[in-house]
PDB file of C-alpha atoms in Angstrom:
ATOM      1  CA  MET A  28       0.000  -0.001  -0.001  1.00 48.00           C
ATOM      2  CA  THR A  29       1.325   3.424  -0.938  1.00 50.00           C
ATOM      3  CA  HIS A  30       1.737   5.834   1.928  1.00 56.00           C
ATOM      4  CA  PRO A  31      -0.258   9.053   1.293  1.00 57.00           C
ATOM      5  CA  VAL A  32       2.843  11.208   1.707  1.00 53.00           C
ATOM      6  CA  SER A  33       4.694   9.365  -1.078  1.00 56.00           C
ATOM      7  CA  ALA A  34       2.163  10.582  -3.660  1.00 56.00           C
ATOM      8  CA  VAL A  35       2.551  14.216  -2.625  1.00 54.00           C
ATOM      9  CA  PRO A  36       5.051  16.613  -4.247  1.00 64.00           C
ATOM     10  CA  SER A  37       8.063  17.664  -2.188  1.00 67.00           C
ATOM     11  CA  ALA A  38       6.741  21.056  -1.001  1.00 64.00           C
ATOM     12  CA  SER A  39       3.477  19.502   0.163  1.00 85.00           C
ATOM     13  CA  ARG A  40       5.389  16.655   1.820  1.00 85.00           C
ATOM     14  CA  ASP A  41       7.144  19.216   4.019  1.00 87.00           C
ATOM     15  CA  ARG A  42       3.767  20.627   5.016  1.00 89.00           C
ATOM     16  CA  VAL A  43       2.466  17.175   5.870  1.00 89.00           C
ATOM     17  CA  VAL A  44       5.526  16.469   8.020  1.00 89.00           C
ATOM     18  CA  ALA A  45       5.136  19.848   9.738  1.00 90.00           C
ATOM     19  CA  ALA A  46       1.428  19.189  10.352  1.00 91.00           C
ATOM     20  CA  ARG A  47       2.205  15.788  11.878  1.00 89.00           C
ATOM     21  CA  HIS A  48       4.873  17.331  14.083  1.00 89.00           C
ATOM     22  CA  LEU A  49       2.439  20.023  15.257  1.00 91.00           C
ATOM     23  CA  ALA A  50      -0.281  17.445  15.908  1.00 89.00           C
ATOM     24  CA  ARG A  51       2.120  15.389  18.006  1.00 88.00           C
ATOM     25  CA  TRP A  52       3.040  18.412  20.151  1.00 90.00           C
ATOM     26  CA  LEU A  53      -0.617  19.372  20.551  1.00 90.00           C
ATOM     27  CA  GLY A  54      -1.328  15.833  21.727  1.00 88.00           C
ATOM     28  CA  LEU A  55       1.475  16.113  24.261  1.00 91.00           C
ATOM     29  CA  ALA A  56       0.180  19.490  25.447  1.00 93.00           C
ATOM     30  CA  ALA A  57      -3.355  18.221  26.142  1.00 92.00           C
ATOM     31  CA  THR A  58      -2.589  16.051  29.181  1.00 92.00           C
ATOM     32  CA  PRO A  59      -0.760  18.609  31.327  1.00 92.00           C
ATOM     33  CA  THR A  60      -3.177  21.346  30.243  1.00 93.00           C
ATOM     34  CA  PHE A  61      -6.197  19.385  31.472  1.00 92.00           C
ATOM     35  CA  ALA A  62      -4.365  18.387  34.661  1.00 92.00           C
ATOM     36  CA  ILE A  63      -3.559  22.045  35.397  1.00 93.00           C
ATOM     37  CA  MET A  64      -7.158  23.011  34.668  1.00 91.00           C
ATOM     38  CA  ALA A  65      -8.341  20.330  37.138  1.00 90.00           C
ATOM     39  CA  VAL A  66      -6.039  21.664  39.865  1.00 91.00           C
ATOM     40  CA  LEU A  67      -7.007  25.284  39.238  1.00 89.00           C
ATOM     41  CA  THR A  68     -10.700  24.417  39.208  1.00 86.00           C
ATOM     42  CA  ALA A  69     -10.332  22.473  42.464  1.00 86.00           C
ATOM     43  CA  VAL A  70      -8.432  25.317  44.140  1.00 87.00           C
ATOM     44  CA  LEU A  71     -10.297  28.297  42.736  1.00 85.00           C
ATOM     45  CA  GLY A  72     -13.716  26.715  42.269  1.00 77.00           C
ATOM     46  CA  GLY A  73     -15.586  25.965  39.091  1.00 62.00           C
ATOM     47  CA  GLY A  74     -18.139  28.742  39.307  1.00 66.00           C
ATOM     48  CA  SER A  75     -21.061  28.692  36.894  1.00 64.00           C
ATOM     49  CA  ALA A  76     -19.382  26.158  34.575  1.00 60.00           C
ATOM     50  CA  ASP A  77     -19.279  23.651  37.434  1.00 59.00           C
ATOM     51  CA  MET A  78     -23.001  24.107  37.944  1.00 60.00           C
ATOM     52  CA  LEU A  79     -23.675  23.324  34.292  1.00 59.00           C
ATOM     53  CA  CYS A  80     -21.606  20.138  34.309  1.00 59.00           C
ATOM     54  CA  ALA A  81     -22.945  18.786  37.595  1.00 55.00           C
ATOM     55  CA  ALA A  82     -26.686  19.270  37.678  1.00 56.00           C
ATOM     56  CA  GLY A  83     -27.026  16.831  40.575  1.00 54.00           C
ATOM     57  CA  HIS A  84     -23.810  16.459  42.590  1.00 54.00           C
ATOM     58  CA  GLU A  85     -24.770  12.873  43.514  1.00 54.00           C
ATOM     59  CA  SER A  86     -22.397  11.397  40.941  1.00 58.00           C
ATOM     60  CA  LEU A  87     -18.681  11.038  41.652  1.00 58.00           C
ATOM     61  CA  LEU A  88     -18.063  12.007  38.038  1.00 60.00           C
ATOM     62  CA  GLY A  89     -20.080  15.214  38.327  1.00 69.00           C
ATOM     63  CA  GLY A  90     -18.381  18.580  38.111  1.00 80.00           C
ATOM     64  CA  MET A  91     -15.485  20.078  36.249  1.00 84.00           C
ATOM     65  CA  VAL A  92     -12.573  18.618  38.257  1.00 86.00           C
ATOM     66  CA  PRO A  93     -13.415  14.958  37.484  1.00 87.00           C
ATOM     67  CA  MET A  94     -14.130  15.910  33.875  1.00 87.00           C
ATOM     68  CA  TYR A  95     -10.690  17.529  33.494  1.00 90.00           C
ATOM     69  CA  LEU A  96      -9.009  14.559  35.184  1.00 91.00           C
ATOM     70  CA  LEU A  97     -10.759  12.143  32.824  1.00 91.00           C
ATOM     71  CA  MET A  98      -9.818  14.260  29.820  1.00 91.00           C
ATOM     72  CA  SER A  99      -6.223  14.295  31.038  1.00 92.00           C
ATOM     73  CA  ALA A 100      -6.249  10.497  31.376  1.00 92.00           C
ATOM     74  CA  PHE A 101      -7.818   9.982  27.938  1.00 91.00           C
ATOM     75  CA  HIS A 102      -5.219  12.229  26.313  1.00 90.00           C
ATOM     76  CA  SER A 103      -2.267  10.525  28.032  1.00 92.00           C
ATOM     77  CA  ALA A 104      -1.780   8.166  25.063  1.00 91.00           C
ATOM     78  CA  ALA A 105       0.607  10.647  23.440  1.00 90.00           C
ATOM     79  CA  TRP A 106       2.803  10.617  26.571  1.00 92.00           C
ATOM     80  CA  LEU A 107       2.692   6.832  26.819  1.00 92.00           C
ATOM     81  CA  ARG A 108       3.700   6.577  23.150  1.00 90.00           C
ATOM     82  CA  LEU A 109       6.593   9.014  23.704  1.00 90.00           C
ATOM     83  CA  ILE A 110       7.830   7.065  26.749  1.00 92.00           C
ATOM     84  CA  SER A 111       7.577   3.810  24.813  1.00 92.00           C
ATOM     85  CA  GLU A 112       9.542   5.226  21.882  1.00 90.00           C
ATOM     86  CA  ARG A 113      12.270   6.545  24.181  1.00 89.00           C
ATOM     87  CA  ARG A 114      12.575   3.210  25.982  1.00 89.00           C
ATOM     88  CA  ARG A 115      12.837   1.346  22.679  1.00 88.00           C
ATOM     89  CA  GLY A 116      15.570   3.767  21.620  1.00 83.00           C
ATOM     90  CA  GLN A 117      17.578   3.133  24.793  1.00 75.00           C
ATOM     91  CA  THR A 118      17.709  -0.660  24.462  1.00 60.00           C
TER      92      THR A 118
END
């Protein structure tokens, strides 16, 4: 199977590589960003946004702090991939 980049002219190939590089860094930025947002929301309070996300505070998953923590966990794949690649490179 032909890789999509191989069918692209050289100038466009550079753009594709740059876009992939940017996407990788954005993926890496998501986890700590959501973790920081969870901490700030826990410390400073969620305000009106917390009220919207947790209509009935009966659920453990209600509110902004658990939502940010879950989002941080779901976006951790980029970090796990980076750690895995670095460990493979060291052996």
